[in-house]
Structures are given as structure tokens and as C-alpha cells.
Coordinates of C-alpha atoms in Angstrom, one line a residue:
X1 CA -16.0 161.8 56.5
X2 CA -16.3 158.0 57.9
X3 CA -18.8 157.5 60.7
X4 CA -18.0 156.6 63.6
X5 CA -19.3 153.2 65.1
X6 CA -21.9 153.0 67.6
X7 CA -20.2 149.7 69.3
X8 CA -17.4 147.1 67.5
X9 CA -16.1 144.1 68.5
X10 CA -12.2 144.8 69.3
X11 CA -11.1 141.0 70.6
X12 CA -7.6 141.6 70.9
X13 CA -5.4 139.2 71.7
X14 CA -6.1 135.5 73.1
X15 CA -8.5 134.7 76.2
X16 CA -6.7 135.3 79.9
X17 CA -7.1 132.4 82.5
X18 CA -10.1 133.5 84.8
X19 CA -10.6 133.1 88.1
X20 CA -12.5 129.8 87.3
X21 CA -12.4 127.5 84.6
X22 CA -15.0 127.5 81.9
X23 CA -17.4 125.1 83.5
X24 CA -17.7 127.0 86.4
X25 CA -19.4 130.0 84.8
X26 CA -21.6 127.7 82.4
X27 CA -22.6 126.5 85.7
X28 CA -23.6 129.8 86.8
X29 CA -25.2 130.7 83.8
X30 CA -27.0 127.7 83.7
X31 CA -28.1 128.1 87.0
X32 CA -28.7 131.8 86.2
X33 CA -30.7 130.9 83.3
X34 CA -33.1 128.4 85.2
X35 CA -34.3 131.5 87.3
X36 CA -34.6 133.8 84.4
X37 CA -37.1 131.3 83.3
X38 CA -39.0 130.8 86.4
X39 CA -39.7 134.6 86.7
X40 CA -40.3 135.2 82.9
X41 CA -37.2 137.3 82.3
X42 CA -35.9 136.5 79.1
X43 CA -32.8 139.1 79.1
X44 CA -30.9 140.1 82.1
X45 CA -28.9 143.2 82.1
X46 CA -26.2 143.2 84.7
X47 CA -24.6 146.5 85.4
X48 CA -23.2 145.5 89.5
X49 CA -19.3 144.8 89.6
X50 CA -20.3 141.7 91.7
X51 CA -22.8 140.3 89.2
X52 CA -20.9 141.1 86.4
X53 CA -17.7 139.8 87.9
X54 CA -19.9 136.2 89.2
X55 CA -21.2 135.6 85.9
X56 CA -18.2 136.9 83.8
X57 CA -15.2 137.3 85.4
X58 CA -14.6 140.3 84.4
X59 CA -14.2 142.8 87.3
X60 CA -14.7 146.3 86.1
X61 CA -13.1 149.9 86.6
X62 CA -15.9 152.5 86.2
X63 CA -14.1 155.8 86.3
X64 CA -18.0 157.4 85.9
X65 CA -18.8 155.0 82.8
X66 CA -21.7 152.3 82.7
X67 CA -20.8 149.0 82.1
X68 CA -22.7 145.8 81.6
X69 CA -23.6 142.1 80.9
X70 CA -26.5 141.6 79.2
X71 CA -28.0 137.3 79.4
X72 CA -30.3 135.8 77.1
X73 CA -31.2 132.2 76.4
X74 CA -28.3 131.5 74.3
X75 CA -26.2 135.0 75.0
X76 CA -23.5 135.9 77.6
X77 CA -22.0 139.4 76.2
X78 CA -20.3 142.0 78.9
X79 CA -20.7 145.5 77.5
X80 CA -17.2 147.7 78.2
X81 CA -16.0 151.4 77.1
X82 CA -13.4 152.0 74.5
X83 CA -11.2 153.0 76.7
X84 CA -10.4 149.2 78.3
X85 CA -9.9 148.2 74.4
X86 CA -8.9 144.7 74.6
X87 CA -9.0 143.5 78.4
X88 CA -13.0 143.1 79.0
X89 CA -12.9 140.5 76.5
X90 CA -9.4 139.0 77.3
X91 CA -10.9 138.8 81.2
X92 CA -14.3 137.7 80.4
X93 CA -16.3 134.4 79.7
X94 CA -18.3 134.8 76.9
X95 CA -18.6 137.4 74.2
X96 CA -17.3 141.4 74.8
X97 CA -18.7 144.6 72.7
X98 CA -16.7 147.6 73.0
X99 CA -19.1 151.2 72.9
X100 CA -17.6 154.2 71.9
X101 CA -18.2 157.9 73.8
X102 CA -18.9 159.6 70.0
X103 CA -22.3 159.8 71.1
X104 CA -24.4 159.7 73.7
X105 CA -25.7 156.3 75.3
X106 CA -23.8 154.4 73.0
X107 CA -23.9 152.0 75.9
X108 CA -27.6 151.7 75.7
X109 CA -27.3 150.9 71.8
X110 CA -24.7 148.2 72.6
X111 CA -27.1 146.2 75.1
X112 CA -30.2 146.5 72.6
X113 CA -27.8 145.3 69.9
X114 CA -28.1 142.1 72.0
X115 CA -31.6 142.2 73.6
X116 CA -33.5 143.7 70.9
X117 CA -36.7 145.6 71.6
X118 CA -40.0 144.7 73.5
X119 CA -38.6 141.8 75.8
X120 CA -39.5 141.1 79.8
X121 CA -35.9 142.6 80.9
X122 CA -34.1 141.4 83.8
X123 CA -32.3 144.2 86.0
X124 CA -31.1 144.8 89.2
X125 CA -32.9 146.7 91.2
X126 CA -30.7 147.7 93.8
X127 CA -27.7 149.0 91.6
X128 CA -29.5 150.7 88.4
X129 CA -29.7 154.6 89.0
X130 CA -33.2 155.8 88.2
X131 CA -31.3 157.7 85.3
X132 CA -30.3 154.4 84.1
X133 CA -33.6 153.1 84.6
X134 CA -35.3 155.5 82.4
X135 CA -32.7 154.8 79.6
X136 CA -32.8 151.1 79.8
X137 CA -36.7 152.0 79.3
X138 CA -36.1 154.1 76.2
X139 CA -33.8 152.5 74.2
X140 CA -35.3 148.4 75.0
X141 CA -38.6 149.0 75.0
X142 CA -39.5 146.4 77.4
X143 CA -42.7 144.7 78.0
X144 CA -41.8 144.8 81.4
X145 CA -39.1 145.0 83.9
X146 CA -38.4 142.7 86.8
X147 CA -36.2 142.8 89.6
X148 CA -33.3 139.7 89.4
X149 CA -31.2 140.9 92.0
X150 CA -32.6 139.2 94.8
X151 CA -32.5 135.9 93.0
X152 CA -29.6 136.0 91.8
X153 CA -28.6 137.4 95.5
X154 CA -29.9 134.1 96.9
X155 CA -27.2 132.2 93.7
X156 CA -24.6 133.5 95.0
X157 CA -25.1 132.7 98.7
X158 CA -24.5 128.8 97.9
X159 CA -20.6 129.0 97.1
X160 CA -19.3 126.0 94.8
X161 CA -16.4 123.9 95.5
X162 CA -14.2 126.2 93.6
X163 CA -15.4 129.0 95.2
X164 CA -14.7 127.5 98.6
X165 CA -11.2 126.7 97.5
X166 CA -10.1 130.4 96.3
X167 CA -12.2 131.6 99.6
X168 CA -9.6 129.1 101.5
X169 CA -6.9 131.1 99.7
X170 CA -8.0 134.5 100.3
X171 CA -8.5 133.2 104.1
X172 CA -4.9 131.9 104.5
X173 CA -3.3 135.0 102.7
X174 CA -5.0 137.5 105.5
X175 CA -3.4 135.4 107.7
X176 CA 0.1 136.4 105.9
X177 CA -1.0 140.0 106.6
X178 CA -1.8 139.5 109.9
X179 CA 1.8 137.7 111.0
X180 CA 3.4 140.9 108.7
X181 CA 1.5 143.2 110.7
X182 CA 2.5 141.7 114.1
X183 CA 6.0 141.8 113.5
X184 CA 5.7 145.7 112.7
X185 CA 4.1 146.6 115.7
X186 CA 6.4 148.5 118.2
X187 CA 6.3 151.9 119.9
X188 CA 6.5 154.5 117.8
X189 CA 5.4 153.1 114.3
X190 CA 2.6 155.0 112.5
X191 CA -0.7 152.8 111.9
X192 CA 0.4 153.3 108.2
X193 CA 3.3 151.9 108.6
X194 CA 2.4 149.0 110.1
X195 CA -0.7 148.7 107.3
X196 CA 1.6 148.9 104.7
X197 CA 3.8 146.2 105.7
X198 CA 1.0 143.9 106.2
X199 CA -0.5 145.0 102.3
X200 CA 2.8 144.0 101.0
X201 CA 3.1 140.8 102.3
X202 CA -0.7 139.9 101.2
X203 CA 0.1 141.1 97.7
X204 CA 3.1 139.2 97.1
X205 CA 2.1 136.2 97.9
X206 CA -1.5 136.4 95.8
X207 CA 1.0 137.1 93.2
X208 CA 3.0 133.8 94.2
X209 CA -0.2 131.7 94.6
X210 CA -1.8 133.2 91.9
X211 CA 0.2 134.3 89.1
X212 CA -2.1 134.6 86.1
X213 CA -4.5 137.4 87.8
X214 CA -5.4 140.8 87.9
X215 CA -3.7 142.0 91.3
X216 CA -5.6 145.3 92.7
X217 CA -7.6 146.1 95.9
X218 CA -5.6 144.0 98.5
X219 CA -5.8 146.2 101.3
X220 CA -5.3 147.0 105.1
X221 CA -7.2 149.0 107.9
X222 CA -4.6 148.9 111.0
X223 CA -6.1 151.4 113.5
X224 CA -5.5 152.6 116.9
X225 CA -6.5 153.8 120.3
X226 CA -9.6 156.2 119.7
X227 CA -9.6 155.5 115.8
X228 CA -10.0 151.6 116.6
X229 CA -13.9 152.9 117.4
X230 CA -15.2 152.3 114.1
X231 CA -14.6 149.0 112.3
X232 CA -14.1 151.1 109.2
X233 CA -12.3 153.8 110.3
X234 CA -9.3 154.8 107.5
X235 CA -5.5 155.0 108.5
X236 CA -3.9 157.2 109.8
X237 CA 0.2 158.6 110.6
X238 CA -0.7 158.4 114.4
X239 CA 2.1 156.6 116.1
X240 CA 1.7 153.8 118.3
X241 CA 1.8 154.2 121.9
X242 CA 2.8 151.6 124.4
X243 CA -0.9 150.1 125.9
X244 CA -2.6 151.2 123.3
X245 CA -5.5 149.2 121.7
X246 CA -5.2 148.0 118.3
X247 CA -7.6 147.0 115.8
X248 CA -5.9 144.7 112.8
X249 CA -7.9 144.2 109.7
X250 CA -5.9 142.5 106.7
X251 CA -8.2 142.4 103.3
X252 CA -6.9 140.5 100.3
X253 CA -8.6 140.8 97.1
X254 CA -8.1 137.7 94.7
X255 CA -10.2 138.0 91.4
X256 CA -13.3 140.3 92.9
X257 CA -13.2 137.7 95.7
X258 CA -12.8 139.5 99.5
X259 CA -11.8 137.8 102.7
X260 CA -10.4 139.3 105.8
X261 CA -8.6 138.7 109.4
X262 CA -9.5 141.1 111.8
X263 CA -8.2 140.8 115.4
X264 CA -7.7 143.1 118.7
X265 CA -4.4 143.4 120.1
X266 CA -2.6 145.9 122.5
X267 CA 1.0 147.1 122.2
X268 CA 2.9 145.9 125.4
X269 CA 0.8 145.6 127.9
X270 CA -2.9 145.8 129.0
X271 CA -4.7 147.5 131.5
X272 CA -7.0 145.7 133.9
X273 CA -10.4 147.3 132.3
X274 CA -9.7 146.6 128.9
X275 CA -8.5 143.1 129.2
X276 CA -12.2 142.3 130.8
X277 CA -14.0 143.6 127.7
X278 CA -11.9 142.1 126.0
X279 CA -12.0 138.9 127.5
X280 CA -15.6 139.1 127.1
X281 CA -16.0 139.9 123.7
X282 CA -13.4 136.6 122.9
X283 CA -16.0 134.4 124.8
X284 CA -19.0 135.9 122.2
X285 CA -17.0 135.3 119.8
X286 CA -16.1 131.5 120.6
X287 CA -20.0 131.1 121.4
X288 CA -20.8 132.9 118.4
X289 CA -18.7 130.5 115.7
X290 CA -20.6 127.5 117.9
X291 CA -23.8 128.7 116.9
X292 CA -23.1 128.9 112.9
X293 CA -24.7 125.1 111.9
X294 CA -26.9 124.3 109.3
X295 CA -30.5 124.8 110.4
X296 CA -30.1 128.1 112.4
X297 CA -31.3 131.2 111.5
X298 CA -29.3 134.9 111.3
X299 CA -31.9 136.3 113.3
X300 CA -31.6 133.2 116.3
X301 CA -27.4 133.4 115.8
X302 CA -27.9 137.7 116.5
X303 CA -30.6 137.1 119.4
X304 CA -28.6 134.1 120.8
X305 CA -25.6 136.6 120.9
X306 CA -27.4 139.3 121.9
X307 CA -28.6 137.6 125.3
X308 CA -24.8 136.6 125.9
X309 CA -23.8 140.0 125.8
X310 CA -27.0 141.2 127.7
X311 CA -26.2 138.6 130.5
X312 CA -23.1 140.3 130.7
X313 CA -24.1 144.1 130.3
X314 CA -22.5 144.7 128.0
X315 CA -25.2 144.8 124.9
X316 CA -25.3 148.2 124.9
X317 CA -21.6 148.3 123.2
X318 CA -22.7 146.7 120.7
X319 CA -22.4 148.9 117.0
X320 CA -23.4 146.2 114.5
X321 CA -24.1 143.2 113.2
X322 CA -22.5 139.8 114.2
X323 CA -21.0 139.0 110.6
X324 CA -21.6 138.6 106.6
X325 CA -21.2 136.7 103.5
X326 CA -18.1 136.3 101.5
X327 CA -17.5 135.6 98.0
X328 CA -17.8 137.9 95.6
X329 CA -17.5 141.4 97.3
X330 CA -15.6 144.7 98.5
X331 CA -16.2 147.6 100.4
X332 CA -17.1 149.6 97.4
X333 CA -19.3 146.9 95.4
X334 CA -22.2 144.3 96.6
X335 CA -22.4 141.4 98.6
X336 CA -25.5 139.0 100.0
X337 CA -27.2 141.4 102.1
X338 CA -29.5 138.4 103.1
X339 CA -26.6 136.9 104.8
X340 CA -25.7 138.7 107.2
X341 CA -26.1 138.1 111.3
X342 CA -28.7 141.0 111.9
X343 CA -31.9 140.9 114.1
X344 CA -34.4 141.4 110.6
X345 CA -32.5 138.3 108.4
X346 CA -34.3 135.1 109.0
X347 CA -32.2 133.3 106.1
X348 CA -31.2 130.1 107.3
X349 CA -28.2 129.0 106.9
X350 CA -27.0 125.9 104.7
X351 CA -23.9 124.0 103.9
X352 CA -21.6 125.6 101.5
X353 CA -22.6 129.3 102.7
X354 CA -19.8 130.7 103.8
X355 CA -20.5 133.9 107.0
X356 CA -18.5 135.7 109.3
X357 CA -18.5 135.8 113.2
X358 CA -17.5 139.3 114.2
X359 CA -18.2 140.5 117.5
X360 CA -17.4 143.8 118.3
X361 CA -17.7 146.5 121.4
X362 CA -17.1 149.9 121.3
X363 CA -16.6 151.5 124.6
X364 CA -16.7 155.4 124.9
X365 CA -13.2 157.2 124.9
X366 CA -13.9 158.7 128.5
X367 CA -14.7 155.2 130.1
X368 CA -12.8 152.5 131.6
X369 CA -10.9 150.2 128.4
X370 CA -11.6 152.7 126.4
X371 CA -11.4 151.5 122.7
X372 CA -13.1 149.1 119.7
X373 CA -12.9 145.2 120.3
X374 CA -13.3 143.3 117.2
X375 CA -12.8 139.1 116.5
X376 CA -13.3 138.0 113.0
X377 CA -13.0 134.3 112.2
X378 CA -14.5 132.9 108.2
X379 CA -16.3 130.1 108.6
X380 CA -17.9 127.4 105.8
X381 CA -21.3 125.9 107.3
X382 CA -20.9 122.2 106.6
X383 CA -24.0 119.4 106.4
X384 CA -23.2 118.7 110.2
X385 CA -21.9 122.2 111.6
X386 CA -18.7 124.5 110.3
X387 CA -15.3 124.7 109.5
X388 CA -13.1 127.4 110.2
X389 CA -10.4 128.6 108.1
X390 CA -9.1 131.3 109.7
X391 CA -5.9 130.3 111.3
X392 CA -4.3 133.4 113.3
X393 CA -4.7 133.2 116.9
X394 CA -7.1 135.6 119.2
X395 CA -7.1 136.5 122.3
X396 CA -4.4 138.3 124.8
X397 CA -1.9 135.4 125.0
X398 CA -0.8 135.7 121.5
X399 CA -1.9 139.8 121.1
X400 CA -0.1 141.9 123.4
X401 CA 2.8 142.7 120.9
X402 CA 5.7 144.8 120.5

């Protein structure tokens, strides 16, 4: 009987067009490489979607099976299972070795196959399972292991100019969604609906702006009334009432890349009560974006924002943080936690990052404008102060709808 492989090569087919040219990711490597260096590592085993997908380009589907990129000196190979055959390596920059499920850990084989034994090993500390961890000990030996993810956290903060362009993109395209979404609204719709109609219009045009990618993910969290409380509260078949609050979120996904357009509205008319809150959270918002310049830090941005609501009193609605990162990220994969407008970040922020301003209040379903207000505008910090590039309006002269 023949044995079955370990691991093979199975490059079938010719190379797809990524989500960046070539030099881009030899940039990123390079980059990559550079801080491998400075703390000693000298392999890095990847085994995040984002990190794999920044480095790579290829954006995996788990379905309960590891996958990987492993990064030496000279090296870029992404580590997939037999059952993608030929795509990791037509979607990836660099090399691509296929494992097989015949055995056990066959995954762990394929990375040594590239690191070899008793190396300083690179890993990410705050995606490897402590399962994992003990394999990747096993099988590579290592003469130690250090953390990478926060470094290569802090490379991924800085976005390149073709980063910023497919960001631009992604920001324009939510803004499809959202005009999609507006027309549905009416009495009587179902938030799902209404979600669907703004998915669809997201997904065909990333497939008319984009047409050699992988199209998956795009989606849409339209809520309302008491389930606009949580920002990620799911859909639901409740039909829209007239004065009901609203809560649009529109989330296209180009290439592993995430942006979004979230906005309050109201269907019809709104009461008194509300439109105050409301009102109130538009002018945090607009004081908010003014703050994002190069030189401030996430921590001054929250406390600044804080003491505007405080002033107000109306701090105490307050659920979460002011606003994120984008670039490579989703709801079910990574993104740079250091970036985010929180009390305990004191990252400073720098041109080319690219951060959210996302107010939001939540007021209790048995009080006066009852409901969850949310703004969300994308801005790019700039060397003298920010650029927005979200385009759909706010506010209730252009939200009361339907």
C-alpha cells in the first residue's frame, strides 16, 4: 500500500490578483522582517485570519482546522488543509503547503518542514490556544518563544497608501448600503428586509468595483426600537413601526478589509425626548471627529468626550468606547486593539491611522426616548488633522424616513 503524504505542494492553477500588488506585501514582509530581527525571532508562525490575511492575502475558512503562515528570513509559506486544494496558493503571496488529515498534526509537521527544529519562534500570543501552544512546542522544539503579536499589532496600525485607497472604497460602498437601506424603510417592513436590501446593494457593487475578488462577509445589522440597544444586536423579522428608532449599520467586506456606516434614524416622525438625545449625541459626535489630529492621545479623545457628555448628563448612557481601527478586520477575527478610543489606550495617534468616531447612548426602554443612538463617521488622521470619508448624512434633517 502507498503512504500517504504528510504535506505536498498542490499549486494548481495560475496566481489570482490579490488585494494588493506584489510590492505591497514585500513591503510588509520587509517591514515584518525588520521587527523579527529586533526581538530575535527568527521564524514567525501566524495562525490569526488578520495576520495571515495582511501578510498573505489569503483570507482563510477554518471550519475547526488550523491554518498558518510560517516567516523566516528568506521564507513566506501559508500552511492550508487539503480540503481548499488549490485556492490558498492561487490567493496567497508567497509559497502554499497543503497538509493532509491522514494523521494527526499533520499541520504541525508542515510548519517544521519550513522552520526546522530549535529556532527562537515567533507566535501570536493572543490567538494561539494553549493546545496549540503545547504542539507548536513539541513538534519545533524551540529555543524559545516570543510574543509578535503586539508588534506586528502596532504594523498594521500605520495603513499604506494602498490600504487607504481600498479603505476609501469600502467607505464609499457602506454608503451604497446605507442610501439602499433608506429607500426600504417604511411602516411595516421587517428589519430583515430592510438589511437585506441594503447587503445587496453593497455586494453588487464590490463586485462592480472589484471584479477579481473573493466576495463573502458583506453584511448588515438594521435594528429597531428596543433591539437598537446594543450596537451588536442581530436582526430580526420585527416590523417597523411608525416613530420608531432605528439603528443602520451597513458592513462591506472587500478582501479581509472591514468598513462600516452606522447612523440613527427614526421612521416618520420623532418624539420631543428622543430628538434631544439625539441631538446631543450628533453634537459628541461632531466634537468628537474635531478631536482626531495627529498628536492626541485615545485616552484625551475618550476623556475630552467623556466631559462633553458629563456636562450634559448624559455620561451615564454611555455603553462603550468612542471608536476603532480599520483595516484588516471583522467581527469574528482581530483588529488593533491599541487603537481604539478607550479610557486605558494612550496610543497616540499619527497620520495614515485610520479610527472611528462612534458615539453612542443607550437609554433604558422605560424612560423618556427610549432607544440606542449611534453616529459613525471613518476618518484618516492626516500630518495636519483628518479627513473624513464617510459621505452619508447624520442627523434628523436627512433621518426621519419613510
Amino acid at each position: 500500500m502507498t503512504a500517504r503524504p504528510e504535506m505536498y505542494r498542490f499549486h494548481n492553477g495560475e496566481k489570482a490578483p490579490l488585494p494588493f500588488a506584489e510590492i505591497e506585501y514585500e513591503a510588509r514582509l520587509k517591514a515584518l522582517r525588520a521587527r523579527m530581527e529586533e526581538a530575535g525571532v527568527q521564524a514567525a508562525v501566524f495562525t490569526s485570519m488578520h495576520n495571515i490575511a495582511y501578510y498573505s492575502g489569503f483570507l482563510y475558512c477554518s471550519f475547526g482546522r488550523p491554518y498558518g503562515l510560517v516567516v523566516t528570513d528568506s521564507e513566506s509559506v501559508t500552511i492550508s488543509a487539503g480540503i481548499d486544494a488549490g485556492q490558498p496558493w492561487r490567493r496567497c503571496h508567497g509559497d502554499n503547503i497543503t497538509y493532509t488529515d491522514w494523521q494527526r498534526d499533520n499541520f504541525w509537521r508542515a510548519i517544521l518542514s519550513v522552520t526546522g527544529e530549535g529556532r527562537v519562534v515567533g507566535y501570536e500570543g493572543d490567538h494561539l490556544t494553549l493546545q496549540q501552544r503545547d504542539k507548536l512546542e513539541d513538534f519545533l522544539k524551540p529555543v524559545t518563544m516570543v510574543d509578535i503579536a503586539p508588534t506586528t499589532m502596532r504594523q498594521r496600525m500605520h495603513k499604506s497608501p494602498a490600504e487607504l485607497l481600498l479603505i476609501r472604497e469600502g467607505a464609499r460602498v457602506a454608503d451604497v448600503g446605507g442610501y439602499a437601506i433608506r429607500e426600504a424603510v417604511k411602516e411595516g417592513a421587517r428589519e430583515i428586509d430592510v438589511a437585506m436590501a441594503g447587503r445587496d446593494a453593497m455586494e453588487l457593487e464590490i463586485a462592480k468595483s472589484f471584479p477579481d475578488a473573493e466576495y463573502r462577509d458583506t453584511w448588515v445589522w438594521f435594528q429597531s426600537g428596543l433591539n437598537t440597544d446594543g450596537a451588536h444586536n442581530p436582526v430580526t423579522a420585527r416590523q417597523l413601526q411608525r416613530g420608531d428608532i432605528l439603528s443602520l449599520n451597513t458592513f462591506p467586506m472587500i478582501s479581509g478589509y472591514y468598513t462600516a456606516l452606522e447612523r440613527t434614524m427614526f421612521v416618520g416622525e420623532v418624539d420631543e425626548a428622543s430628538l434631544k438625545i439625539w441631538e446631543a449625541n450628533v453634537a459628541a459626535h461632531e466634537y468628537g471627529m474635531s478631536l482626531l489630529n495627529p498628536g492626541a492621545s485615545c485616552a484625551e479623545v475618550t476623556q475630552k468626550t467623556n466631559d462633553f457628555f458629563a456636562e450634559r448628563d448624559l455620561l451615564q448612557y454611555r455603553t462603550f468606547g468612542y471608536g476603532h481601527s480599520f483595516g484588516v478586520l471583522s467581527h469574528y477575527y482581530g483588529r488593533e486593539a491599541g487603537l481604539e478610543l478607550r479610557e486605558d489606550i494612550d496610543t497616540v495617534l499619527e497620520p495614515g491611522m485610520v479610527i472611528s468616531m462612534e458615539p453612542m447612548l443607550t437609554i433604558a426602554n422605560d424612560q423618556p426616548g427610549a432607544g440606542g443612538y449611534r453616529e459613525h463617521d471613518i476618518l484618516i488622521i492626516t500630518e495636519d488633522g483628518n479627513e473624513n470619508i464617510t459621505g452619508y448624512p447624520y442627523g434628523p434633517e436627512f433621518n426621519v424616513v419613510g
